[in-house]
Each structure stands twice: as structure tokens, then as C-alpha cells.
Short mmCIF file of C-alpha atoms and ligand atoms in Angstrom, two decimals:
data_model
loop_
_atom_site.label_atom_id
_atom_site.label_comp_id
_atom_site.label_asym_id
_atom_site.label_seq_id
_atom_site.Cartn_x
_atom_site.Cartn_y
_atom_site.Cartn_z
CA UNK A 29 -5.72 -19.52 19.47
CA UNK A 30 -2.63 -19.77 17.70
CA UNK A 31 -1.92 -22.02 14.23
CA UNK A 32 1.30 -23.15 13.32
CA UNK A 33 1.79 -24.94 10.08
CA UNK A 34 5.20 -25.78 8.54
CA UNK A 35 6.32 -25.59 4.94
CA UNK A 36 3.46 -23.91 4.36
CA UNK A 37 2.50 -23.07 0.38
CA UNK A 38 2.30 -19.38 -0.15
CA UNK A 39 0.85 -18.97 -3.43
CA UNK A 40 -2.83 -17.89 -2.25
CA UNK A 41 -0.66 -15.52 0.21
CA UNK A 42 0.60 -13.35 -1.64
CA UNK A 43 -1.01 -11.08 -4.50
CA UNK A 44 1.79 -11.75 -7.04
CA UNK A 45 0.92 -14.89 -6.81
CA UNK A 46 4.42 -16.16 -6.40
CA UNK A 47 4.53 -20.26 -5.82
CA UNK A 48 6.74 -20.11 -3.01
CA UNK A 49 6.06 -21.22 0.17
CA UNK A 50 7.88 -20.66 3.87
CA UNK A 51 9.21 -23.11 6.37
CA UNK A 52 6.88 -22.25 9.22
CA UNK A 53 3.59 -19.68 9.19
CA UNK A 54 1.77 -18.67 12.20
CA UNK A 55 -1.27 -17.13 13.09
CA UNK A 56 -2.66 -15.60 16.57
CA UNK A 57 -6.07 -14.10 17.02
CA UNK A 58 -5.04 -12.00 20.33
CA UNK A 59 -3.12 -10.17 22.31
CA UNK A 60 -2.50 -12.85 24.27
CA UNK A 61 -1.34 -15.32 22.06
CA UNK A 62 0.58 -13.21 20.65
CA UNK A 63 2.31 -12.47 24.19
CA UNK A 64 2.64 -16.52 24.93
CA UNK A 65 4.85 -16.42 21.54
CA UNK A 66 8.25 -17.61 22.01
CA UNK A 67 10.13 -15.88 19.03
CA UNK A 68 13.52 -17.12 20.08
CA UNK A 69 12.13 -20.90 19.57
CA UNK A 70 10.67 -20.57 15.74
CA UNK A 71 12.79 -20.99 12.57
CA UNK A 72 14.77 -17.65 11.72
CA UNK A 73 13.75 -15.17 10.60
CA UNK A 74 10.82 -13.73 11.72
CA UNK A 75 8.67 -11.48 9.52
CA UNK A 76 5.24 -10.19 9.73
CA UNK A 77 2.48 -10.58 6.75
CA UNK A 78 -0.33 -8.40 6.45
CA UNK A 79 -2.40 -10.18 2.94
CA UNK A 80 1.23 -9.95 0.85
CA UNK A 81 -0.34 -7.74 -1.20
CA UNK A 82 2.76 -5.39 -1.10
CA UNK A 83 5.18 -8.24 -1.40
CA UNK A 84 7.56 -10.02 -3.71
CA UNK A 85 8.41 -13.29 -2.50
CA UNK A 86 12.22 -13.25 -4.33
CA UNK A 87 12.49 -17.69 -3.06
CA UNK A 88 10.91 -19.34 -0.22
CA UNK A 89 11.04 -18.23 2.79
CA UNK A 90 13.72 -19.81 5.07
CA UNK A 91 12.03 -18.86 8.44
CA UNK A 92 8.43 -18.33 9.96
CA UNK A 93 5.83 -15.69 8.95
CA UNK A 94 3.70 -14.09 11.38
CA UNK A 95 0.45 -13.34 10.63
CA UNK A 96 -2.31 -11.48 12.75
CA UNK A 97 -6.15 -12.56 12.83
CA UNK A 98 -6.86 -10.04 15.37
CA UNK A 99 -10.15 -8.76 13.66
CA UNK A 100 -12.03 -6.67 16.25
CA UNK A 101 -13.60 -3.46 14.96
CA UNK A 102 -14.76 -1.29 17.83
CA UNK A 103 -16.29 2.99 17.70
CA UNK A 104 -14.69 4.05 20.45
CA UNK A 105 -17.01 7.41 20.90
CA UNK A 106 -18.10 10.82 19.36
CA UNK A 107 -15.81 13.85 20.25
CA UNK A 108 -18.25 16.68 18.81
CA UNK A 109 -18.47 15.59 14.71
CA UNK A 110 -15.63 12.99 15.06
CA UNK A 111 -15.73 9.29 15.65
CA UNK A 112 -13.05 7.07 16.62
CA UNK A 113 -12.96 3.84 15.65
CA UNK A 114 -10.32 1.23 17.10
CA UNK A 115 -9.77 -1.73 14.20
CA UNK A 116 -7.60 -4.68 14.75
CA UNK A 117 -4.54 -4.98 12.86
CA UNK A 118 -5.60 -8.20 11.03
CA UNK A 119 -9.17 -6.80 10.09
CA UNK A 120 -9.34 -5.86 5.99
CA UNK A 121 -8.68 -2.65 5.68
CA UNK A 122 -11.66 -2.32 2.81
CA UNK A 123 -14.27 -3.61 5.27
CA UNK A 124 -13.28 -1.31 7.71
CA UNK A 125 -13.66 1.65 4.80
CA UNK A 126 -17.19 -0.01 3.87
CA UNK A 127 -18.64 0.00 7.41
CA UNK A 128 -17.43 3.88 7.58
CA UNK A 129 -19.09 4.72 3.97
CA UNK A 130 -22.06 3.17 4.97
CA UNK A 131 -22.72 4.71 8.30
CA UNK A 132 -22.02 8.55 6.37
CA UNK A 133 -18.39 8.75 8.02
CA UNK A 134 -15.88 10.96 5.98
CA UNK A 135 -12.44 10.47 5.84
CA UNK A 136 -11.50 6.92 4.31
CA UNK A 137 -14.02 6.78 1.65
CA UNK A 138 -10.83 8.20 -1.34
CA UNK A 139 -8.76 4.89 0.13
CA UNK A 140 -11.98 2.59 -0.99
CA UNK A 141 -10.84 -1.13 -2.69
CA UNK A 142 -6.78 -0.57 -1.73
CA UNK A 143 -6.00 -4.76 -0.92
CA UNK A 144 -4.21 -5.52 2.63
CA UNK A 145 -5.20 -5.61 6.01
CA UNK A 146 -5.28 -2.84 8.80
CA UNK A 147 -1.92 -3.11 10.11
CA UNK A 148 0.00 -2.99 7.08
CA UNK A 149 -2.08 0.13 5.90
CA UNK A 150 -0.49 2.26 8.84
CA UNK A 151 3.01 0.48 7.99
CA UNK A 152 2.88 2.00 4.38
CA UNK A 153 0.40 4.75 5.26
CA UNK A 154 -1.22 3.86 2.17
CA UNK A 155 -2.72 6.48 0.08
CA UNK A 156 -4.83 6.95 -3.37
CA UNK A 157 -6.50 10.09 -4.93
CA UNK A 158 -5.16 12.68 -1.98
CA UNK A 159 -5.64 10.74 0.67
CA UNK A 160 -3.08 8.46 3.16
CA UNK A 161 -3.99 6.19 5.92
CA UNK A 162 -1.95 8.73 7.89
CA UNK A 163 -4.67 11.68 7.54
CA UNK A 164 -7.02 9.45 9.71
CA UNK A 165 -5.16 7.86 11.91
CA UNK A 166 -4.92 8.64 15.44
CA UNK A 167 -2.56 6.49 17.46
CA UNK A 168 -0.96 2.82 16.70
CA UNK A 169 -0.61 0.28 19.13
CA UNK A 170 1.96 -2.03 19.23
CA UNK A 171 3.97 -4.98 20.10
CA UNK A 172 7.27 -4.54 21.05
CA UNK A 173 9.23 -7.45 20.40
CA UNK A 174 12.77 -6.46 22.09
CA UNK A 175 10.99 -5.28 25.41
CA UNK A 176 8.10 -7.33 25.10
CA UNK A 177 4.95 -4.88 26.06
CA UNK A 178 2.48 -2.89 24.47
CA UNK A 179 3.81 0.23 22.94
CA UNK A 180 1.43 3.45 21.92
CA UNK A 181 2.45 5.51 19.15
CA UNK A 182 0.44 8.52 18.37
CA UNK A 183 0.24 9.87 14.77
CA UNK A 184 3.39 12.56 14.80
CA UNK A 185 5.61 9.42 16.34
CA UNK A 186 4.75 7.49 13.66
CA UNK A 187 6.12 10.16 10.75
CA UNK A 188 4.27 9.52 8.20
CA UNK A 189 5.64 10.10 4.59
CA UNK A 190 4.94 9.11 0.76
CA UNK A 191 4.47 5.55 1.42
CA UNK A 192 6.58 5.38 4.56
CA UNK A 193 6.40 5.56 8.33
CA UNK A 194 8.71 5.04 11.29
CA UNK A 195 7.11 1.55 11.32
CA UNK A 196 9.13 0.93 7.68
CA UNK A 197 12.17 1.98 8.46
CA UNK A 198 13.81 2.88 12.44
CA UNK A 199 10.71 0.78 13.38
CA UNK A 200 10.97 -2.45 11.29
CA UNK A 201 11.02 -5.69 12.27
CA UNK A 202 10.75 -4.75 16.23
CA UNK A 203 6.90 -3.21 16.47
CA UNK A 204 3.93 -5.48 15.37
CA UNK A 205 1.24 -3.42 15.11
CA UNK A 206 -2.20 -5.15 17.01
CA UNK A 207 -4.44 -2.58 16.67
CA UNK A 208 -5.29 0.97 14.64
CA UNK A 209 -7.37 4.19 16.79
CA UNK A 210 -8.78 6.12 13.30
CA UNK A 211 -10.61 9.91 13.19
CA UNK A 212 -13.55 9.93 10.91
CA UNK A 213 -16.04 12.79 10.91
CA UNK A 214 -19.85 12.97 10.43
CA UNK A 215 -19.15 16.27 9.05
CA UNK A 216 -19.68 16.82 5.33
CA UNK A 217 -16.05 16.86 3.64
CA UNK A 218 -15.58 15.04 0.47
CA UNK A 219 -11.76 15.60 -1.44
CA UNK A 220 -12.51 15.73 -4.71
CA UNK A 221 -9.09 17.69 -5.48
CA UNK A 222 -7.86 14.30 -7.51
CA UNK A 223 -8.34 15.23 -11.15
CA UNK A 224 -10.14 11.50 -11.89
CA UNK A 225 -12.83 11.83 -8.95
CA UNK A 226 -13.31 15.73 -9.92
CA UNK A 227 -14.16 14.57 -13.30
CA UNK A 228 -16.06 11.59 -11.88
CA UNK A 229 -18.43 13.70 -10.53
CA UNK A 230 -18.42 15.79 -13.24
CA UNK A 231 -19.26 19.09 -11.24
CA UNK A 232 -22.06 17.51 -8.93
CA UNK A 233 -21.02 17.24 -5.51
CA UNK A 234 -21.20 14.03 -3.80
CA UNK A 235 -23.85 13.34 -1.27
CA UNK A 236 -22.21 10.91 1.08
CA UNK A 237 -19.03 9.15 1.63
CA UNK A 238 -20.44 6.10 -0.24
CA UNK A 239 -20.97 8.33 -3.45
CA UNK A 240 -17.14 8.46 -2.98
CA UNK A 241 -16.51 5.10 -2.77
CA UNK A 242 -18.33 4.27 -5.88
CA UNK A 243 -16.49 6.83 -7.97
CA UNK A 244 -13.35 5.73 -6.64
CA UNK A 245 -14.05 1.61 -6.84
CA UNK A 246 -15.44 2.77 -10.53
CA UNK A 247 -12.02 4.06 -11.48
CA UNK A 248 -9.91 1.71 -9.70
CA UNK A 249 -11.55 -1.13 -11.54
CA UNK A 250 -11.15 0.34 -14.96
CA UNK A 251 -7.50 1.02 -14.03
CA UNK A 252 -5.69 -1.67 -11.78
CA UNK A 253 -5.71 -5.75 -12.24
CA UNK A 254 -8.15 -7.56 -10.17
CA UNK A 255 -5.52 -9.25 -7.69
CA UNK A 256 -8.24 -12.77 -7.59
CA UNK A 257 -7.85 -12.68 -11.98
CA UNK A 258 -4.40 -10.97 -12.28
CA UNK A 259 -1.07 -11.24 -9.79
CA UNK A 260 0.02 -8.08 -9.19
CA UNK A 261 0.82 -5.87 -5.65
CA UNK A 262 -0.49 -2.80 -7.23
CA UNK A 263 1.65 0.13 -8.36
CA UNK A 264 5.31 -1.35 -8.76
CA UNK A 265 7.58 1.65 -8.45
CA UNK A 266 7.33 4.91 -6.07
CA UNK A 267 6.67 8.21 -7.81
CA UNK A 268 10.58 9.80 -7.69
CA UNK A 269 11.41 13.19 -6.44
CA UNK A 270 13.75 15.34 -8.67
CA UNK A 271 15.45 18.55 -9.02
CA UNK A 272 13.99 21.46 -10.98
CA UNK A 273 16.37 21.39 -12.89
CA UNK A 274 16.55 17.60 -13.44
CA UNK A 275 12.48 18.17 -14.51
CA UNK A 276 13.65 20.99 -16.96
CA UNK A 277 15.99 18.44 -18.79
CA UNK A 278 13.67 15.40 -19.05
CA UNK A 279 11.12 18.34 -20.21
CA UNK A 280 13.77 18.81 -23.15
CA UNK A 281 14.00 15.15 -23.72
CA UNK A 282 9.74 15.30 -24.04
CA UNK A 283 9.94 18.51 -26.92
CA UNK A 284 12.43 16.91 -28.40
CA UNK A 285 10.60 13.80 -28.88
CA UNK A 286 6.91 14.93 -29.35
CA UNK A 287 7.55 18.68 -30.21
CA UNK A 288 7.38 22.44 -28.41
CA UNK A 289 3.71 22.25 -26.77
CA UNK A 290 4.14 18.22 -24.90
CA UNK A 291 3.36 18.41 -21.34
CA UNK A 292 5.13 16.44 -18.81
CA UNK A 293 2.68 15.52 -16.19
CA UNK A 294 4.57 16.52 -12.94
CA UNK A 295 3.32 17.89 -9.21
CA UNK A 296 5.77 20.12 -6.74
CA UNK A 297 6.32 18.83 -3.38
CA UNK A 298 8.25 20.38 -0.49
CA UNK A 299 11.20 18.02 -1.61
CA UNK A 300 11.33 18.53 -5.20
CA UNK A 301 9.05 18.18 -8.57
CA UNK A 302 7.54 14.44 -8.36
CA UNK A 303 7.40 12.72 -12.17
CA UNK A 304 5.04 9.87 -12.95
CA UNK A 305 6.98 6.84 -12.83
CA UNK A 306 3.97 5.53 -15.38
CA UNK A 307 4.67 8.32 -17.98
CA UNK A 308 7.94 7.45 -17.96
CA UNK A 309 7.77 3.87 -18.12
CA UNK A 310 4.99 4.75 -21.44
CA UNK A 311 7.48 6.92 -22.84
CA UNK A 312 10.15 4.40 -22.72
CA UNK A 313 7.85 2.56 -24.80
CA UNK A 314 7.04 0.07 -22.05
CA UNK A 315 3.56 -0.08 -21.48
CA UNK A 316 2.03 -3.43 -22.20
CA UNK A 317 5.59 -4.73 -22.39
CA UNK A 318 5.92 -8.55 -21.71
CA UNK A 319 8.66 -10.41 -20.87
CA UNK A 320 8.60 -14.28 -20.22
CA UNK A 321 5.30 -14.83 -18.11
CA UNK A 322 5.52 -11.05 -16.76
CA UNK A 323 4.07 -7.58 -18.35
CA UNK A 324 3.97 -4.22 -17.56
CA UNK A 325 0.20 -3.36 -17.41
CA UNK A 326 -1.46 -2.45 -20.62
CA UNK A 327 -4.13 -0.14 -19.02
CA UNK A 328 -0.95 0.94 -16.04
CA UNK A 329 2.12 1.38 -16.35
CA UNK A 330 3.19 1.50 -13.06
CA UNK A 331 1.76 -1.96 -12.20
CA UNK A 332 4.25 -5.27 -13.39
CA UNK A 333 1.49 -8.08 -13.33
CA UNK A 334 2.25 -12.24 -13.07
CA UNK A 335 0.58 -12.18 -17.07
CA UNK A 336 -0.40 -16.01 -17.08
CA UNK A 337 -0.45 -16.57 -13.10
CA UNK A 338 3.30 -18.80 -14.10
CA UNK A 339 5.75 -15.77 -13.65
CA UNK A 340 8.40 -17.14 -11.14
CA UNK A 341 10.36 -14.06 -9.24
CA UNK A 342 13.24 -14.37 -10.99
CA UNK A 343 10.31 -13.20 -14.46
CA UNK A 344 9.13 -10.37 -12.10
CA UNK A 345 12.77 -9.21 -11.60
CA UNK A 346 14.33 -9.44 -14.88
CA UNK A 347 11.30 -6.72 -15.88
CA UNK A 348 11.99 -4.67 -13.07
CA UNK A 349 15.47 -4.14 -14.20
CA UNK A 350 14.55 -4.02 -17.74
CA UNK A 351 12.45 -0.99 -16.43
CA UNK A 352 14.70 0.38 -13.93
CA UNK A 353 17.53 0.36 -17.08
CA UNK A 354 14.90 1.92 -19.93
CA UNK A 355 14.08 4.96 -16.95
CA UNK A 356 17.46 5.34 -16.36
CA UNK A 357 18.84 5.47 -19.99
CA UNK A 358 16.16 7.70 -21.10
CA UNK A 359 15.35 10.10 -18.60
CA UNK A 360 18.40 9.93 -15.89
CA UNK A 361 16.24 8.98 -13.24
CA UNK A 362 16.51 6.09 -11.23
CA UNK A 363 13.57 4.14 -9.70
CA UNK A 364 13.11 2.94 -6.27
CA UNK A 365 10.38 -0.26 -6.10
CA UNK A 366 8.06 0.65 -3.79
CA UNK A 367 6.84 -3.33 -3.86
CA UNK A 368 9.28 -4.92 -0.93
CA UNK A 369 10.83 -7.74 -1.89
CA UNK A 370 11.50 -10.32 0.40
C1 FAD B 408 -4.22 -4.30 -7.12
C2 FAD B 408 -3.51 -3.54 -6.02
C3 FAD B 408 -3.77 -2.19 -5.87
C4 FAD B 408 -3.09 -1.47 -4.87
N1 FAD B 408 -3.39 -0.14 -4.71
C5 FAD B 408 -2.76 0.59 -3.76
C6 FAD B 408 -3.06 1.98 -3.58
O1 FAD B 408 -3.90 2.55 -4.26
N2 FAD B 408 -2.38 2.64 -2.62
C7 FAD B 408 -1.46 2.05 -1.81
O2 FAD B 408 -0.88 2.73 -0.95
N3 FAD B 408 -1.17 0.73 -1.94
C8 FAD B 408 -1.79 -0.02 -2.89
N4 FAD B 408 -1.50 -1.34 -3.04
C9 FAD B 408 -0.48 -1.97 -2.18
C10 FAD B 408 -1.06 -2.68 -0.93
O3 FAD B 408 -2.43 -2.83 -1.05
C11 FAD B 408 -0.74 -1.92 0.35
O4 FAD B 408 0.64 -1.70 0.50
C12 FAD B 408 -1.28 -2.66 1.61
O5 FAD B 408 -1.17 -1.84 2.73
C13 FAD B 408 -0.53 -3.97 1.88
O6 FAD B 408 -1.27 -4.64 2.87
P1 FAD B 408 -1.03 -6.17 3.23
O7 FAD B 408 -1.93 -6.50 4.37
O8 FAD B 408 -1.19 -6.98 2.02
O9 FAD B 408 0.48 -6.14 3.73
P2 FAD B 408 1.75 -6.99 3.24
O10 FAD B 408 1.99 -6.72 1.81
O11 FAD B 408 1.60 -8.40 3.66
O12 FAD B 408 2.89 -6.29 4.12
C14 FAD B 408 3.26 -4.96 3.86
C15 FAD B 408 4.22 -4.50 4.96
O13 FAD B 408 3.52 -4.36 6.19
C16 FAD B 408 4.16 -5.11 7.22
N5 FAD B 408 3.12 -5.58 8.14
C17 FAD B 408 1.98 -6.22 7.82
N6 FAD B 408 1.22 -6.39 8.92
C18 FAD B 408 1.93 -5.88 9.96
C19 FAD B 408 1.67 -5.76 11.37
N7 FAD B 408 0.56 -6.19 11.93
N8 FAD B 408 2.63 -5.19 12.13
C20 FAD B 408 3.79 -4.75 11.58
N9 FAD B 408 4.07 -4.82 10.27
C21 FAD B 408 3.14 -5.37 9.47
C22 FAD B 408 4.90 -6.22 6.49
O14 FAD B 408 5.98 -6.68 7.26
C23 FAD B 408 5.36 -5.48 5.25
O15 FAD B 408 6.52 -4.74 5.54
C24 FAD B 408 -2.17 -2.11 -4.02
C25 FAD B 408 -1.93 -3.48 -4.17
C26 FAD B 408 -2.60 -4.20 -5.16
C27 FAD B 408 -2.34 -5.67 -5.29
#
């Protein structure tokens, strides 16, 4: 079946909880309704929803969103200790991590409690302590929307990167994503490499993947706003990439601050030394920072939440760029939202 509705209110659509709303939204729960669509006939422009939890609605939305109820969840088969698992693009992506934990199935359990649905998880290849969507996943299927047929992409076509994927950039806006073939293994590998989980398990070794998940959900909760008490979409800003010697100067910026022996919390990456956009944002003095009905998060820096569940976009914005400014005038370093605003 397919729903239409028409100036449709989005509040309870979108994690932010932004009170805007779009001129038409429609939902399919298959293939084939999906394939009776007429694109060409529905108010412009077209744009596909997971559960907005990685959006920020800037206005209302002139055209139609598109969103997927195709829910199917389906093991596909043991190849020796593996198990593939097909899961429709419209399923929860948590529920599909809880029915792996449960059954003792490795591999999603560090991605436990991360909001949004299936599809959208392999559009952002969403990640969380050392994990991405893109370790597990097998092959995407597709909708092409210019040629109108199924498309297969396995996982090197889909180049996954920090929060990125062919289906976010070359990709966007032509492939809707139906359903998701995932790896999981019966064999006994926990990643504990994540400094929080190590210390969660405070050198006992898990037992099962749902061990996992409970240290994980444990931390998230003590860390990141409840999206049903608190509008946010989760961590605000990507984590940016600099030079060496870009890191040595904002390390000279830190001792000059807080003295010889500070530590500036920093990993190296292939592409360059990757700086905590949160101990930045804390260092510009940010944290807990409000402005009009928005805030940076007390407990995360990284996060901007809707404080009183009023914030309009144009709140959320003006803090971005307050942020975006402080970053910039402090360290030299200019942040990239990794929240898409729409
Ligand atoms: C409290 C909180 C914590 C979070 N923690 C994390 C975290 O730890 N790690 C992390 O990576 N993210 C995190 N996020 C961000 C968010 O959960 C992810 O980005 C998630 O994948 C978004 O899913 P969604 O279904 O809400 O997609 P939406 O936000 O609705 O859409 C995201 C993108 O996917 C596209 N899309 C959606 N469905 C389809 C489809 N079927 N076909 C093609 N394109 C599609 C949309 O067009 C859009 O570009 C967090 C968010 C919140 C609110």
C-alpha cells in the first residue's frame, strides 16, 4: 500500500524536533509500490526520509518526502560461522541489532541504540565505538530512479568512508535503497579497542554480543540526549582531519593555555591527525552554551540539542555558526556539520 498525505506536520518526524511540516509525504511498504510511483507527477522535490534523525529541517519542505515502510527482516543462510541477514530498508536499525545480540551474532552489537532506520544506516555508514555499518554490510539493493530497476551494489561499490558512502554523494538523490544483505558471525569476536567499552568491562571479557550491547546502551545513555525527552540528531559536527603540523600548532595553543604537560586528545588516520570536534568546542568554552531555545550539550559537546523542544531552525543555526566562528578563531580549524540540513 502506499499513503499520501499533504501538508503533512513534521514535528514527530524529525529528531530535532523542528515544527515544520512538507507539502506532500508518502509512504510505500514494497517493492512494488514503490515501482507504481510516478515521481514526475508529485510536488518537487523529491527526497527520501529514513526517521530524520540526521536531519535539520532549515523551513518546510516545498515538495514530497518519501518514506519507506518496507520492514522485512529475513537470515538468508550460514556460510561456515557467518550469517547473512537481508533487512528492509525501512526496518529500525536498533531492532535489527537486538534480534542479532540476542541470537549470540557478533558484529553489530558496538552500533547498539544509534536512532534511524536501515537504509539510512548504509547511506551514512554509521559508526560508534570502532565500528561502521560498513564493516557488516554485504551488498545494498537499490532503486534506481533515472533507469527505473533494481540496482545491486556490493560493499567496495558502495565506498564507504567516515560517515560517507557513494550513496551520499555521486549516488544521492538517484538510488533509494529497499533493502540491506549484512555479515554477522557466530564466532566469538567482541571490539573492545574503544577506550569507554575497554573500561566498561573493566578487564573481564564479554560473554556474548548482548554483554556488548549493554555496555554500550549504558554509556550512550549517560552521554547523548534521549531523542523522545531532548531534540537533537546526535553528534552535530564531523570529527576534522588536519595536518601534522596544523595539530602541532593547536597543541601550542593547548600549553599555552593549560601549561607544558596538557594533552590534546587526537587519533592518526591515513588522511591526517583527526581532533575532537567536542574538545574543541569545550575549550572554546562552549559546552553547555545556550543560545535562545538551543544549547550545546552539557554532558556533549558535539551534540546542539532543541533545549526547551521551541528552538526554530533559524535557533539551531545561529549556534552552529556561533560554533563554527569560536573553532575557527581559536584553533584555525573549520567545521563541517555532519547533521544535513535540508
Ligand atoms: C541521539 C542521537 C544519537 C546518534 N548517534 C549516532 C552514532 O553514534 N553514530 C552515527 O553514525 N550516527 C548517530 N546519529 C545520527 C543518526 O542516527 C544516523 O545518521 C542515522 O543513520 C539516521 O537514520 P534516519 O533513518 O533517521 O535517516 P534520516 O536522518 O531521515 O536520513 C539520513 C540520510 O539518509 C537518506 N536516506 C534515508 N533513507 C533512505 C533510503 N531508503 N534510501 C536512500 N537514502 C535514504 C536521507 O535522504 C538522508 O540523506 C545519532 C542521532 C541521534 C538523534
Amino acid at each position: 500500500m502506499t499513503r499520501i498525505e499533504t501538508h503533512k506536520d513534521l514535528t514527530r518526524r524529525n529528531t530535532f524536533g523542528m515544527k515544520v511540516s512538507c507539502a506532500c509525504f508518502v509512504e510505500y511498504d514494497s517493492l512494488e509500490d514503490l515501482f507504481s510511483l510516478d515521481f514526475g507527477e508529485l510536488p518537487q522535490p523529491v527526497f527520501h526520509v529514513g526517521a530524520g534523525s540526521n536531519l535539520l529541517f532549515t523551513g518546510d519542505w516545498p515538495g514530497t518526502l518519501l518514506h519507506s515502510c518496507i520492514k522485512f527482516l529475513r537470515p538468508m543462510g550460514l556460510e561456515e560461522d557467518e550469517v547473512l541477514v537481508e533487512v528492509g530498508a525501512g526496518a529500525v536499525f536498533d531492532s535489527f541489532v537486538e534480534w542479532a545480540c540476542s541470537r549470540g551474532l557478533w558484529g553489530a552489537e558496538n552500533l547498539s541504540l544509534i536512532p534511524g532506520e536501515v537504509g539510512a544506516a548504509a547511506v551514512q555508514n554509521i559508526g560508534a565505538y570502532g565500528v561502521e555499518a560498513g564493516d557488516i554490510i554485504v551488498r545494498v539493493n537499490c532503486f534506481d530512479r533515472e533507469a527505473r530497476e533494481m540496482v545491486t551494489f556490493e560493499n567496495a561499490d558502495c565506498r564507504y568512508g567516515y560517515r560517507t558512502s557513494f550513496f551520499k554523494e555521486e549516488g544521492k538523490g538517484r538510488y533509494i535503497i529497499t533493502s540491506v544483505l549484512f555479515r554477522l558471525s557466530r564466532k566469538y569476536n567482541p571490539r573492545l579497542e574503544y577506550g569507554n567499552i575497554r573500561s566498561a568491562f573493566d578487564g573481564r571479557q564479554p560473554m556474548h554480543p548482548d554483554d556488548v550491547r549493554k555496555a554500550v546502551s549504558d554509556i550512550r545513555k549517560a552521554k547523548l540526549p534521549d531523542p523522545a525527552e531532548t531534540g537533537s540528531a546526535g553528534s552535530f559536527f564531523k570529527n576534522p582531519v588536519i595536518s601534522a603540523e596544523h595539530f602541532a600548532r593547536i597543541e601550542e595553543v593547548a600549553r599555552a593555555e593549560s601549561g607544558p604537560d596538557v594533552r590534546v586528545p587526537h587519533f592518526d588516520t591515513p588522511e591526517g591527525v583527526k581532533v575532537p570536534a567536542a574538545w574543541m568546542i569545550e575549550r572554546c568554552g562552549l559546552k553547555g552554551f545556550r543560545l535562545g531555545d538551543a544549547a550545546v550539550y552539557e554532558k556533549q559537546p558535539l551534540v546542539i540539542v532543541n533545549l526547551t523542544g521551541k528552538a526554530a531552525p533559524e535557533d539551531i543555526l545561529a549556534l552552529e555558526r556561533k560554533v563554527i566562528a569560536a573553532v575557527k578563531d581559536k584553533f584555525g580549524v573549520e567545521l563541517h556539520p555532519e547533521v544535513e540540513h535540508i
